[in-house]
mmCIF file of C-alpha atoms and ligand atoms in Angstrom:
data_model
loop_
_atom_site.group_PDB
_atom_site.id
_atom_site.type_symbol
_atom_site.label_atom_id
_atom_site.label_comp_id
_atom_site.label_asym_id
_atom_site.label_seq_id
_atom_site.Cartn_x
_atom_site.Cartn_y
_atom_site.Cartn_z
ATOM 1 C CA UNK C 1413 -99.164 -7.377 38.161
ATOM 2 C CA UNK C 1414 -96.157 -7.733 35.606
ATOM 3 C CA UNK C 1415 -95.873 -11.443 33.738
ATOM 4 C CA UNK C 1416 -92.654 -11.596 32.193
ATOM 5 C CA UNK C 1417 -92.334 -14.251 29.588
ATOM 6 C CA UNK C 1418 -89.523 -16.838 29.116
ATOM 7 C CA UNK C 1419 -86.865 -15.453 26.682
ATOM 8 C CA UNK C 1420 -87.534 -16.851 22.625
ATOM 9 C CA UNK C 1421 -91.070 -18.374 24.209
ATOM 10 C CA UNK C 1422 -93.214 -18.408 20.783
ATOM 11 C CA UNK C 1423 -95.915 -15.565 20.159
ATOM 12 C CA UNK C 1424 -98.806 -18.147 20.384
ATOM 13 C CA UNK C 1425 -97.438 -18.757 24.393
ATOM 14 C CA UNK C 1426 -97.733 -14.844 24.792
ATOM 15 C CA UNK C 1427 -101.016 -14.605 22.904
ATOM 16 C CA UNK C 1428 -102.772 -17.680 25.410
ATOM 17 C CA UNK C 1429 -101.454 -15.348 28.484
ATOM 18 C CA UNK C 1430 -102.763 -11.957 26.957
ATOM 19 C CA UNK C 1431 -106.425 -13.777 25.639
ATOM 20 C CA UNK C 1432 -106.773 -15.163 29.162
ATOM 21 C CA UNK C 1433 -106.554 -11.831 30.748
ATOM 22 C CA UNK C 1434 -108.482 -10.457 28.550
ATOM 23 C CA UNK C 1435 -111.213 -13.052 29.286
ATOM 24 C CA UNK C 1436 -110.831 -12.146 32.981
ATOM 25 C CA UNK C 1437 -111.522 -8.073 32.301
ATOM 26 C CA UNK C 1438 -108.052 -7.125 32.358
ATOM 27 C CA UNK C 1439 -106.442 -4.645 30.517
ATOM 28 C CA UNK C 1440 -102.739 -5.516 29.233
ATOM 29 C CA UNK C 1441 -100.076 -3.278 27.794
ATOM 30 C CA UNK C 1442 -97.154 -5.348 26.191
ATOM 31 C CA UNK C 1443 -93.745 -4.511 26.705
ATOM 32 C CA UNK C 1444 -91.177 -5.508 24.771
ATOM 33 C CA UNK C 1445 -87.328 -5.598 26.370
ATOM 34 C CA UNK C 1446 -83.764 -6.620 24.904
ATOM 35 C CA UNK C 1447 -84.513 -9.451 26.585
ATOM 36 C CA UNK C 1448 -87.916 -10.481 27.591
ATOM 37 C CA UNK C 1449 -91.474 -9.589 26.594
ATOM 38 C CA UNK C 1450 -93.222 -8.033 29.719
ATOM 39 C CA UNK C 1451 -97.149 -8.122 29.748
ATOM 40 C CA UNK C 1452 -98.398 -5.523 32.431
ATOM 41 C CA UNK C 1453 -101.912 -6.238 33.880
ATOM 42 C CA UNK C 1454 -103.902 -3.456 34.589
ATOM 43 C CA UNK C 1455 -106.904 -3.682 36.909
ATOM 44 C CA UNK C 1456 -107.909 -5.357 39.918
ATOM 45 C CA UNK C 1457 -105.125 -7.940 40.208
ATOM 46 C CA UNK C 1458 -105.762 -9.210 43.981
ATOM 47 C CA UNK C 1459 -108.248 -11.171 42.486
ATOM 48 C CA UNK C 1460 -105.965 -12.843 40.504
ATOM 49 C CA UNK C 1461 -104.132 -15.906 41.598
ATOM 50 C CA UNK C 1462 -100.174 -15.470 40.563
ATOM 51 C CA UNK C 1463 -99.570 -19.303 41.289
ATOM 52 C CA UNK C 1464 -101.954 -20.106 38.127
ATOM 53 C CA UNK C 1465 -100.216 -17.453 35.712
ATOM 54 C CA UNK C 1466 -96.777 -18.458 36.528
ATOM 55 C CA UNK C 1467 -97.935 -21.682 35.604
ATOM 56 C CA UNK C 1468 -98.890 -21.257 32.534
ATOM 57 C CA UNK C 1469 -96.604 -22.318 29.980
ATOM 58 C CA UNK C 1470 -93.957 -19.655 27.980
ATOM 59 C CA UNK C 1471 -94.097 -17.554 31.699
ATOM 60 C CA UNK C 1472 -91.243 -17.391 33.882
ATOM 61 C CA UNK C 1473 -92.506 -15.012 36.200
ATOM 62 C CA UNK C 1474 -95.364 -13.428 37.572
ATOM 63 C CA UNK C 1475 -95.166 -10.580 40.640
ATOM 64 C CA UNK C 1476 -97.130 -7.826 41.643
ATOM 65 C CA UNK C 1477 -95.808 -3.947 41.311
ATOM 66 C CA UNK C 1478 -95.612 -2.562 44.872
ATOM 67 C CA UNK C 1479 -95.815 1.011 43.167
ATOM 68 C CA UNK C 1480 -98.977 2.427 42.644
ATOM 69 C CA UNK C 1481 -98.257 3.824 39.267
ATOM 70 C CA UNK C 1482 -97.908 0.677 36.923
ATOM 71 C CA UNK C 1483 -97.007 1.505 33.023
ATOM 72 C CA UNK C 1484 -94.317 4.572 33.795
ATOM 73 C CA UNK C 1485 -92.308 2.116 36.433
ATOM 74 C CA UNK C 1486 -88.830 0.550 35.562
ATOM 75 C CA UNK C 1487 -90.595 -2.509 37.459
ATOM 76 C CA UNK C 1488 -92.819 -3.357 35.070
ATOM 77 C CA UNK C 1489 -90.296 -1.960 31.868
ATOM 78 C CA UNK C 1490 -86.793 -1.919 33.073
ATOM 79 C CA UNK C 1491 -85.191 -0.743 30.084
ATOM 80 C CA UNK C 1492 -85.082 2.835 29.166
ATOM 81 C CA UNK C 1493 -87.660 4.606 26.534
ATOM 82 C CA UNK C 1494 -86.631 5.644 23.511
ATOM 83 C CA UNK C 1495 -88.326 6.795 20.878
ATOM 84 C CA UNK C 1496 -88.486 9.251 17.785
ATOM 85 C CA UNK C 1497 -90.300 11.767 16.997
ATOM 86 C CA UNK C 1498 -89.953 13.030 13.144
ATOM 87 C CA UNK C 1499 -85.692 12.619 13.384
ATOM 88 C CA UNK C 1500 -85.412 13.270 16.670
ATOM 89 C CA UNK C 1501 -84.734 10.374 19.255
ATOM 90 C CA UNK C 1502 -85.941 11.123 23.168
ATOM 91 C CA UNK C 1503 -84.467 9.245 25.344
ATOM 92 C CA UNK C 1504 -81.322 7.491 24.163
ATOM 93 C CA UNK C 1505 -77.425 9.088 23.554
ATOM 94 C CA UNK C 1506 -78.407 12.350 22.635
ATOM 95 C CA UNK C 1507 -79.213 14.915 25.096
ATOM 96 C CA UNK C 1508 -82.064 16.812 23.046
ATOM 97 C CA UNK C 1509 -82.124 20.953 23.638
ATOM 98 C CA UNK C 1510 -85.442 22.567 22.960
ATOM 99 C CA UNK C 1511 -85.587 26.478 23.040
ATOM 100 C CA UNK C 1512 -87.239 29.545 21.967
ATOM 101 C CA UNK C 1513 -89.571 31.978 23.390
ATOM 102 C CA UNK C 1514 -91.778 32.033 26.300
ATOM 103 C CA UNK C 1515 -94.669 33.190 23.859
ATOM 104 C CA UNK C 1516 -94.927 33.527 19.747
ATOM 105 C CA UNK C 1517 -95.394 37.268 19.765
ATOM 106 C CA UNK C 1518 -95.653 37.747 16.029
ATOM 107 C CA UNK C 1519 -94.156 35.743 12.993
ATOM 108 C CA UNK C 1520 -91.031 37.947 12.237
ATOM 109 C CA UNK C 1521 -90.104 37.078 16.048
ATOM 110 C CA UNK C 1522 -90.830 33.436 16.122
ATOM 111 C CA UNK C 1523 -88.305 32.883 12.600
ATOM 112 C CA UNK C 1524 -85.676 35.164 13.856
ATOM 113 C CA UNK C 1525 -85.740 33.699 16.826
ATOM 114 C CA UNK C 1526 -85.621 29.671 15.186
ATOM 115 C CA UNK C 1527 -83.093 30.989 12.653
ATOM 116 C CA UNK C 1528 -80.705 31.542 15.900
ATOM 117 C CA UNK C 1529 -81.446 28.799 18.246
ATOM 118 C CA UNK C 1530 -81.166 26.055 14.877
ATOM 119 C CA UNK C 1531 -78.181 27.371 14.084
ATOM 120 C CA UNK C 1532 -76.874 26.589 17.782
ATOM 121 C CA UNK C 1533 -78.111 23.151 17.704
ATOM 122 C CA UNK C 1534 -81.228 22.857 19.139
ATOM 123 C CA UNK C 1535 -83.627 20.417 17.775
ATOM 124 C CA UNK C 1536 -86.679 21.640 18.724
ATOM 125 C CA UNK C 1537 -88.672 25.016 18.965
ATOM 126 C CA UNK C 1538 -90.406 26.161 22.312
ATOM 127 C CA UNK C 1539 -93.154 28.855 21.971
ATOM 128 C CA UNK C 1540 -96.516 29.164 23.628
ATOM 129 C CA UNK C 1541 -100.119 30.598 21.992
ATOM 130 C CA UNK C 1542 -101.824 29.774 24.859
ATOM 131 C CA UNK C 1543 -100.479 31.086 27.981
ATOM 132 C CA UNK C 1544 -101.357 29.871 31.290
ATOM 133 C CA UNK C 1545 -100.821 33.698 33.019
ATOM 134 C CA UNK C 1546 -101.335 34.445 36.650
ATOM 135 C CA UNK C 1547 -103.148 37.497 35.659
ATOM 136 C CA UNK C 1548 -106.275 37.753 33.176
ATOM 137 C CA UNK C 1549 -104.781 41.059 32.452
ATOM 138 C CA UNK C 1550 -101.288 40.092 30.591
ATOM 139 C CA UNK C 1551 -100.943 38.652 27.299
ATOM 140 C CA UNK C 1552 -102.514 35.437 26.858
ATOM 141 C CA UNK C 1553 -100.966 34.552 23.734
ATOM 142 C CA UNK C 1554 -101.764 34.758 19.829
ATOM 143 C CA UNK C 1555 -103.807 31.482 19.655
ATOM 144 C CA UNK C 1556 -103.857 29.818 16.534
ATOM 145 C CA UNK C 1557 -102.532 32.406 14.569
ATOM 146 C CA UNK C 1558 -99.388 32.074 16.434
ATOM 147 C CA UNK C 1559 -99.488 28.246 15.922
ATOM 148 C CA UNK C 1560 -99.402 28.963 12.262
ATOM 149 C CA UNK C 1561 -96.435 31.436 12.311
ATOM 150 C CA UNK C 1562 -94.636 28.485 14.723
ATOM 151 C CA UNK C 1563 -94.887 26.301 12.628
ATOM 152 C CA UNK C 1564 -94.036 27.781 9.190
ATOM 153 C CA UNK C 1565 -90.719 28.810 11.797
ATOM 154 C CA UNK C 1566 -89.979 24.953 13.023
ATOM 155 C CA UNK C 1567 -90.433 23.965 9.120
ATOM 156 C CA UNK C 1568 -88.206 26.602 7.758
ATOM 157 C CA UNK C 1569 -85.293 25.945 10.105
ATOM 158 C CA UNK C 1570 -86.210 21.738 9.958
ATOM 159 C CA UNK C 1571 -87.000 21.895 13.918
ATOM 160 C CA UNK C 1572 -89.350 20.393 15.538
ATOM 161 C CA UNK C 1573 -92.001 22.159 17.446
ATOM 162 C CA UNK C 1574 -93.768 21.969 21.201
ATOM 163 C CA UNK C 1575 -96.153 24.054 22.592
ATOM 164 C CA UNK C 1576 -98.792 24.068 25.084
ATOM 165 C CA UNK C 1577 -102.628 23.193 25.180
ATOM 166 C CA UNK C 1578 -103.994 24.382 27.569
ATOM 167 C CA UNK C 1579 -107.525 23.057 28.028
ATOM 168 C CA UNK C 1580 -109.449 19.456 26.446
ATOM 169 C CA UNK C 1581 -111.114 21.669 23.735
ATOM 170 C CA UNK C 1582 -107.868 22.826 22.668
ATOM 171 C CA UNK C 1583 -106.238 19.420 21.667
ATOM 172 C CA UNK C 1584 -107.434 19.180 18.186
ATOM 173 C CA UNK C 1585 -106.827 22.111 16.833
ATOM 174 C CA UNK C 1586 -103.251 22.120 18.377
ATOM 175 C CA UNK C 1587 -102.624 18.716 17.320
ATOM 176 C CA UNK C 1588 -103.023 20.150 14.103
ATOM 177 C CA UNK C 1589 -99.646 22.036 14.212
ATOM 178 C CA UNK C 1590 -97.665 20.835 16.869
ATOM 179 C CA UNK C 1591 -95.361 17.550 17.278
ATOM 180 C CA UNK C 1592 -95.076 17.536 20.758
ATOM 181 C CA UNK C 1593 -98.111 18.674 23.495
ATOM 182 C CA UNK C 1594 -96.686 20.733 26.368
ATOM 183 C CA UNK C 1595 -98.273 20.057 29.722
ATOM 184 C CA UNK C 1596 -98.082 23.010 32.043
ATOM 185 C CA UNK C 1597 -96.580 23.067 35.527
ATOM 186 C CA UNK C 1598 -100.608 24.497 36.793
ATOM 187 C CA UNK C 1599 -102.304 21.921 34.296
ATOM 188 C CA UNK C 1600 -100.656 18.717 35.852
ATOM 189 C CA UNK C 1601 -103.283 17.184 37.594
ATOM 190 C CA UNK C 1602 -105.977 18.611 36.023
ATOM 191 C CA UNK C 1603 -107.490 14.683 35.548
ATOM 192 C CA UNK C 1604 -110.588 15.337 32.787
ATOM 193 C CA UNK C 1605 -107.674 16.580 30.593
ATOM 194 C CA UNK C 1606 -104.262 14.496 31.409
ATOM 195 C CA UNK C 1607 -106.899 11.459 30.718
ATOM 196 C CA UNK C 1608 -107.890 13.359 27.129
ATOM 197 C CA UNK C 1609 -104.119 13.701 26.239
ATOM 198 C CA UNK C 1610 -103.959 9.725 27.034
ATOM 199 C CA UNK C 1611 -106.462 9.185 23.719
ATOM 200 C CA UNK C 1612 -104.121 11.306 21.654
ATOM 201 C CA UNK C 1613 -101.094 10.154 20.017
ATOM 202 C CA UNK C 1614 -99.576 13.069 19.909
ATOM 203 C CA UNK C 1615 -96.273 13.015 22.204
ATOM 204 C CA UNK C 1616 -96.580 15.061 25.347
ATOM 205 C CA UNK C 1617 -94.269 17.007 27.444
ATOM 206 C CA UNK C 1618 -95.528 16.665 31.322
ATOM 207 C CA UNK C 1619 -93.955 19.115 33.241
ATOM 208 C CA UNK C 1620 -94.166 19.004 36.819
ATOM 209 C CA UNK C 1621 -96.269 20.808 39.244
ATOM 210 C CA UNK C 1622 -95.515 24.018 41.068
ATOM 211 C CA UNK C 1623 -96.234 21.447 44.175
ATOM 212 C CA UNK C 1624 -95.853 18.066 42.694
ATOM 213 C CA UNK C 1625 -94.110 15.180 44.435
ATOM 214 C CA UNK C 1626 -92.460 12.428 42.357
ATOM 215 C CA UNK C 1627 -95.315 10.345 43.135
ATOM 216 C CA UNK C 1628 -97.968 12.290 42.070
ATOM 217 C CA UNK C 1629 -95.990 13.477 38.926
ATOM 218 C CA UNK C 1630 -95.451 9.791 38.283
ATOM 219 C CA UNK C 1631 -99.687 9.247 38.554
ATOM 220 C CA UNK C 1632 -100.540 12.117 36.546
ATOM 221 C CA UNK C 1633 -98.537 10.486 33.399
ATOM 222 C CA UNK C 1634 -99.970 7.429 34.073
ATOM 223 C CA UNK C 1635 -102.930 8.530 33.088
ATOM 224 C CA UNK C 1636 -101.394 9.739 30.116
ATOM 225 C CA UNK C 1637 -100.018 6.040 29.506
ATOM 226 C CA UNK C 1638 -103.087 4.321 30.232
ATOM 227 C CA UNK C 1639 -104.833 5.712 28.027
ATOM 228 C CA UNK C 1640 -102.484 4.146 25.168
ATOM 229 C CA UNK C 1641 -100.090 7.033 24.684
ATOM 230 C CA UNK C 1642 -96.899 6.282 25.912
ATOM 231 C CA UNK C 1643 -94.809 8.685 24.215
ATOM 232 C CA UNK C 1644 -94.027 10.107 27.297
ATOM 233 C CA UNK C 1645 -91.163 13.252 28.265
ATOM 234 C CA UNK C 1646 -91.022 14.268 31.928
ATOM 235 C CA UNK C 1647 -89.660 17.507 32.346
ATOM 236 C CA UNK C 1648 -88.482 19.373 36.084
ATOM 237 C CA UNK C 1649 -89.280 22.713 35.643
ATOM 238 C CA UNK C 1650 -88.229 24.120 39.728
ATOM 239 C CA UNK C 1651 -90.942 23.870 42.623
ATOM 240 C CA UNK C 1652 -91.974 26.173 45.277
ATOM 241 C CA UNK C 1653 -90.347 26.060 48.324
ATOM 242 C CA UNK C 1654 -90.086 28.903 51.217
ATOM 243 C CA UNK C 1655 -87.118 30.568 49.280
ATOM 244 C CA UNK C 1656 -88.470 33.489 47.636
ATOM 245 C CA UNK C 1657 -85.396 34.869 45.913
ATOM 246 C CA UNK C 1658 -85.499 32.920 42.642
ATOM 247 C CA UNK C 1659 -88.655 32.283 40.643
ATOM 248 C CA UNK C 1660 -88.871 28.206 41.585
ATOM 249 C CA UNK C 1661 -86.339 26.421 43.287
ATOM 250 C CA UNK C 1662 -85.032 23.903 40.492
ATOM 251 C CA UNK C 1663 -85.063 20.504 42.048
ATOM 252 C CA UNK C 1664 -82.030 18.921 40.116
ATOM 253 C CA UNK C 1665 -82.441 15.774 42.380
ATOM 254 C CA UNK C 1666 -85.421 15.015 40.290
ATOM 255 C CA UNK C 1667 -83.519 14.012 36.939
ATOM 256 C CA UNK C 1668 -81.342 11.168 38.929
ATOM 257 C CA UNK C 1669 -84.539 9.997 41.011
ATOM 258 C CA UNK C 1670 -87.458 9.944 38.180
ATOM 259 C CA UNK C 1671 -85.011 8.313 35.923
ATOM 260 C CA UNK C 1672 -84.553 5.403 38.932
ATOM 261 C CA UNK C 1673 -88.242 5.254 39.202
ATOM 262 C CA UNK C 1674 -89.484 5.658 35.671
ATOM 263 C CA UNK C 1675 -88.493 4.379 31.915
ATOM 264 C CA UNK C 1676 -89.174 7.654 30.110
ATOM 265 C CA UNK C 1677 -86.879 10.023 29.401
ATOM 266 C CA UNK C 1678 -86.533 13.308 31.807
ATOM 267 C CA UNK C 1679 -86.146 16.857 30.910
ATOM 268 C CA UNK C 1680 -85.062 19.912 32.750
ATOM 269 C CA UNK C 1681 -86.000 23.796 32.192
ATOM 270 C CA UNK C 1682 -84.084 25.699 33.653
ATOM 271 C CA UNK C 1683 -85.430 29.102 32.791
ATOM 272 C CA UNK C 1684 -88.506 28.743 34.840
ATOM 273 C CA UNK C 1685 -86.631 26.454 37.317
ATOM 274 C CA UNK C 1686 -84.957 29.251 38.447
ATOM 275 C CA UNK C 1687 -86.354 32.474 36.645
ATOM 276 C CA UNK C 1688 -83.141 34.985 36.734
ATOM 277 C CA UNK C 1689 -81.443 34.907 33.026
ATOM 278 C CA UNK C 1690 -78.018 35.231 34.407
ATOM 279 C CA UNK C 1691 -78.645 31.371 36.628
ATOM 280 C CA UNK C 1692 -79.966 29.685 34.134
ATOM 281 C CA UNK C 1693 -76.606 28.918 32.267
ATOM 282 C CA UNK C 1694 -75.370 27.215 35.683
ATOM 283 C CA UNK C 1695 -78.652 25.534 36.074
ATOM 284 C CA UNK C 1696 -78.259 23.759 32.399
ATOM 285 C CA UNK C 1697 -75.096 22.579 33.324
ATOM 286 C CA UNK C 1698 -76.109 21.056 36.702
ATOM 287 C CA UNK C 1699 -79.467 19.261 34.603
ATOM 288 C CA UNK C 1700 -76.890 18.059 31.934
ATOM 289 C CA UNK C 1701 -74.166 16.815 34.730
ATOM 290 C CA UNK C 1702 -77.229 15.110 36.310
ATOM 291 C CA UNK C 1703 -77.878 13.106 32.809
ATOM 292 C CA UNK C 1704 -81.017 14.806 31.740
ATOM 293 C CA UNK C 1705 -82.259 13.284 28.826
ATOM 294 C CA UNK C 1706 -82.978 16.878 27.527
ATOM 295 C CA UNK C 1707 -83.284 21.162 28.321
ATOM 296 C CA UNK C 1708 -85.843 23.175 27.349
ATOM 297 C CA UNK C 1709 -84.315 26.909 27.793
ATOM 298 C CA UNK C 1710 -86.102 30.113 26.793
ATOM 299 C CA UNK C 1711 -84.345 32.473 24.047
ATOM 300 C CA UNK C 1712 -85.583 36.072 23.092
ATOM 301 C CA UNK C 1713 -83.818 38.428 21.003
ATOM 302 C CA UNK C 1714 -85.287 41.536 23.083
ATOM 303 C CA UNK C 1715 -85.808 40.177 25.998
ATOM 304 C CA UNK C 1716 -86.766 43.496 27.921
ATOM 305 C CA UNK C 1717 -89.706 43.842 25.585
ATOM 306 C CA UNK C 1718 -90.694 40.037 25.889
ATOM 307 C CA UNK C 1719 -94.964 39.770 26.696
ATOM 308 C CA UNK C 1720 -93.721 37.132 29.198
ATOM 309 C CA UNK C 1721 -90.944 36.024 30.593
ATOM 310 C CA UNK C 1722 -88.540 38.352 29.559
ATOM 311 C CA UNK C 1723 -85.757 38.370 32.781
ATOM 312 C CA UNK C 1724 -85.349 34.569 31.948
ATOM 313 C CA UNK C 1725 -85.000 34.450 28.639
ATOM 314 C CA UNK C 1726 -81.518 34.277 27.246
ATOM 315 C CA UNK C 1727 -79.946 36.397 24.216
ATOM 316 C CA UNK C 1728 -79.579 34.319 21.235
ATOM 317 C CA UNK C 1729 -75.564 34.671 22.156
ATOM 318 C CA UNK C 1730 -75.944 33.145 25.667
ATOM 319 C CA UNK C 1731 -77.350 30.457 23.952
ATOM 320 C CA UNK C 1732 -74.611 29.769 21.871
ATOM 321 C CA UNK C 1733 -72.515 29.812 24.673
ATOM 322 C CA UNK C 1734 -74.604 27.702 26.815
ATOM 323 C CA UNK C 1735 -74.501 25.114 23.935
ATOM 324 C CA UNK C 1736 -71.256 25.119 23.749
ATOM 325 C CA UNK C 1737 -70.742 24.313 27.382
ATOM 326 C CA UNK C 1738 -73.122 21.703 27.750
ATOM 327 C CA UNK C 1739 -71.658 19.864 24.765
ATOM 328 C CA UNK C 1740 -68.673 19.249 26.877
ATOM 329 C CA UNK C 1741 -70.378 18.147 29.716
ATOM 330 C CA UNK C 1742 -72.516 15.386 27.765
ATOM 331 C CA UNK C 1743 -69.188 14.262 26.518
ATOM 332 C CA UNK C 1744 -68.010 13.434 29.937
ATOM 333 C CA UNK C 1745 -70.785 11.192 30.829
ATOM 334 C CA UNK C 1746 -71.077 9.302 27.429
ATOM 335 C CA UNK C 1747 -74.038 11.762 25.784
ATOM 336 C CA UNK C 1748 -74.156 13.848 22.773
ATOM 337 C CA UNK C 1749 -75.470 17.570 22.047
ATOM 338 C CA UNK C 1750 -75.955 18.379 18.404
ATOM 339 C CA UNK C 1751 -73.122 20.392 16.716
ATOM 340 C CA UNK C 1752 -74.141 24.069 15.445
ATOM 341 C CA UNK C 1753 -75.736 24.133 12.308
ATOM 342 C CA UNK C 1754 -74.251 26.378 8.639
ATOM 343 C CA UNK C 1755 -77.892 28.134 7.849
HETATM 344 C C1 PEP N 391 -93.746 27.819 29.785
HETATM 345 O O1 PEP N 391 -93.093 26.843 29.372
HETATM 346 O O2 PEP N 391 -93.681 28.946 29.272
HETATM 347 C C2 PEP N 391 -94.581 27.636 31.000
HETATM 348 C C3 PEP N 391 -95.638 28.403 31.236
HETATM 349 O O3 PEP N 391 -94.127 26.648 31.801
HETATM 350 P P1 PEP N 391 -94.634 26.111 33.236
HETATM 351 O O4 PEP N 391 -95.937 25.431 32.969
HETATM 352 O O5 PEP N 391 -93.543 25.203 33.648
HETATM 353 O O6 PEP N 391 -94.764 27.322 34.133
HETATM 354 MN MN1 MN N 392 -92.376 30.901 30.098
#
């Protein structure tokens, strides 16, 4: 159920509304609009009678969500999310470009690599020390001594930096580097863990499933949000569908219809949404066109001797280039890109 309070109605007329639900056993997250304050009720609200909240005084509403996942719906917060993280801001004008390697292979790599995609404009540095692999055989990543070459990277080039955990045990010593938690595609709804990362406050990056549909997507990061972290950034990262030619099948309808459905900002990756180096410049463009509120794009310098994901990975100068296009598109539909950088 969402109460939405009368505009200017005085704290104490909130705080009566919030202390009664509490008394009741409900949980209440607090959202505050342009406009309105919205309290959203969490628990089992057919037990509670709407006539008697919408009576009470300072409401002006009271109706239940029809969608099963509460705190991510534009129903119960209709304006968008925005939010910073270090200087960054997710969600609002600027269309935010993440990018670096699939996985930190060694610390000369991991700075060359920042130096070049900082000084194209992104804003925040990809790299993974624990890789989800589909064999046990390939590299699995450096672990934590690649989190400590990432990050002396991200400081040294004034990025920020994402990568992903993997497992629950694996939160607090990642934490411990990172700014931003990467959820993988295979880790989605993996519950014990989504419901972990909703006890951190550490932003996280929820990409969706190989198989996920926009519902279930939408339920995995509301665990994440009812748990009491709601810095939230969905990110499409291609599905599998009976077409076999490309890697994933990048499902650019997903930027226009999670953004209808949902407050928080949405991402796209096009290097694993389509998994062929030379598509993945087209594929940014579409994700920008469609208003994604960000990219995340894999860069390598020697991409044919990448440990993973080498044939997606662009070369530092495709980057460039790709930046340079995509700038122009955000223009045309009122977003900005950050200019190259003078390193
Ligand atoms: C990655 O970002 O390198 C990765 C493994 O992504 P996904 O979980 O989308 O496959
Ligand atoms: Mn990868």
């Amino acid at each position: 159920m969402v109460i939405l309070m009368e505009k200017n109605t005085p704290e104490v007329n909130v705080e009566r509304v919030i202390e009664r639900l509490d008394k009741e056993g409900f949980d209440v997250h607090r959202s505050t609009g342009v406009e309105h304050i919205l309290l959203g009720v969490i628990g089992d609200t057919a037990k509670l009678d709407i006539r008697t909240m919408q009576l009470m005084e300072g409401v002006a509403d009271a109706y239940r969500i029809s969608a099963p996942y509460k705190l991510v719906s534009r129903e119960f917060k209709p304006d968008n999310s925005v939010f910073t993280i270090g200087d960054v801001e997710f969600g609002g004008e600027e269309t935010v470009v993440m990018a670096g390697p699939c996985s930190i292979e060694s610390e000369e790599q991991i700075m060359r690599i920042a130096e070049k995609v900082a000084a194209a404009g992104a804003r925040v540095l990809r790299g993974g020390a624990f890789k989800p692999r589909t064999s046990p055989y390939a590299f699995q990543g450096l672990g934590e001594e690649g989190l400590k070459y990432m990050r002396a990277a991200a400081d040294k080039y004034g990025l920020l930096m994402i990568t992903e955990v993997m497992d629950k045990d694996q939160i607090d010593l990642v934490e411990r580097y990172t700014d931003i938690i990467q959820v993988g595609a295979r880790n989605m709804q993996n519950f014990t863990f989504i419901r972990a990362l909703g006890k951190t406050r550490t932003p996280i990056f929820l990409k969706r499933g190989i198989s996920a549909t926009f519902k279930e997507w939408l339920m995995a990061a509301e665990y994440i949000l009812a748990g009491g972290n709601d810095k939230l950034i969905f990110c499409e990262r291609g599905i599998r569908t009976f077409e076999s030619y490309t890697r994933n099948t990048m499902d650019i309808s997903a930027i226009p219809v999670m953004q209808k459905l949902s407050h928080l900002p949405v991402f796209a990756d096009p290097s694993h949404g389509i998994g062929l180096r030379d598509k993945v410049l087209p594929m940014a463009r579409a994700s920008v066109a469609a208003g994604a509120h960000g990219l995340m794009v894999e860069v390598h310098d020697d991409p044919d001797k990448a440990l993973s994901d080498g044939a997606q990975s662009l070369y530092p100068h495709q980057f460039e280039e790709l930046m340079a296009q995509i700038r122009v598109i955000a223009g045309v539909i009122g977003r900005k890109i950050a200019e190259p950088v003078q390193l």
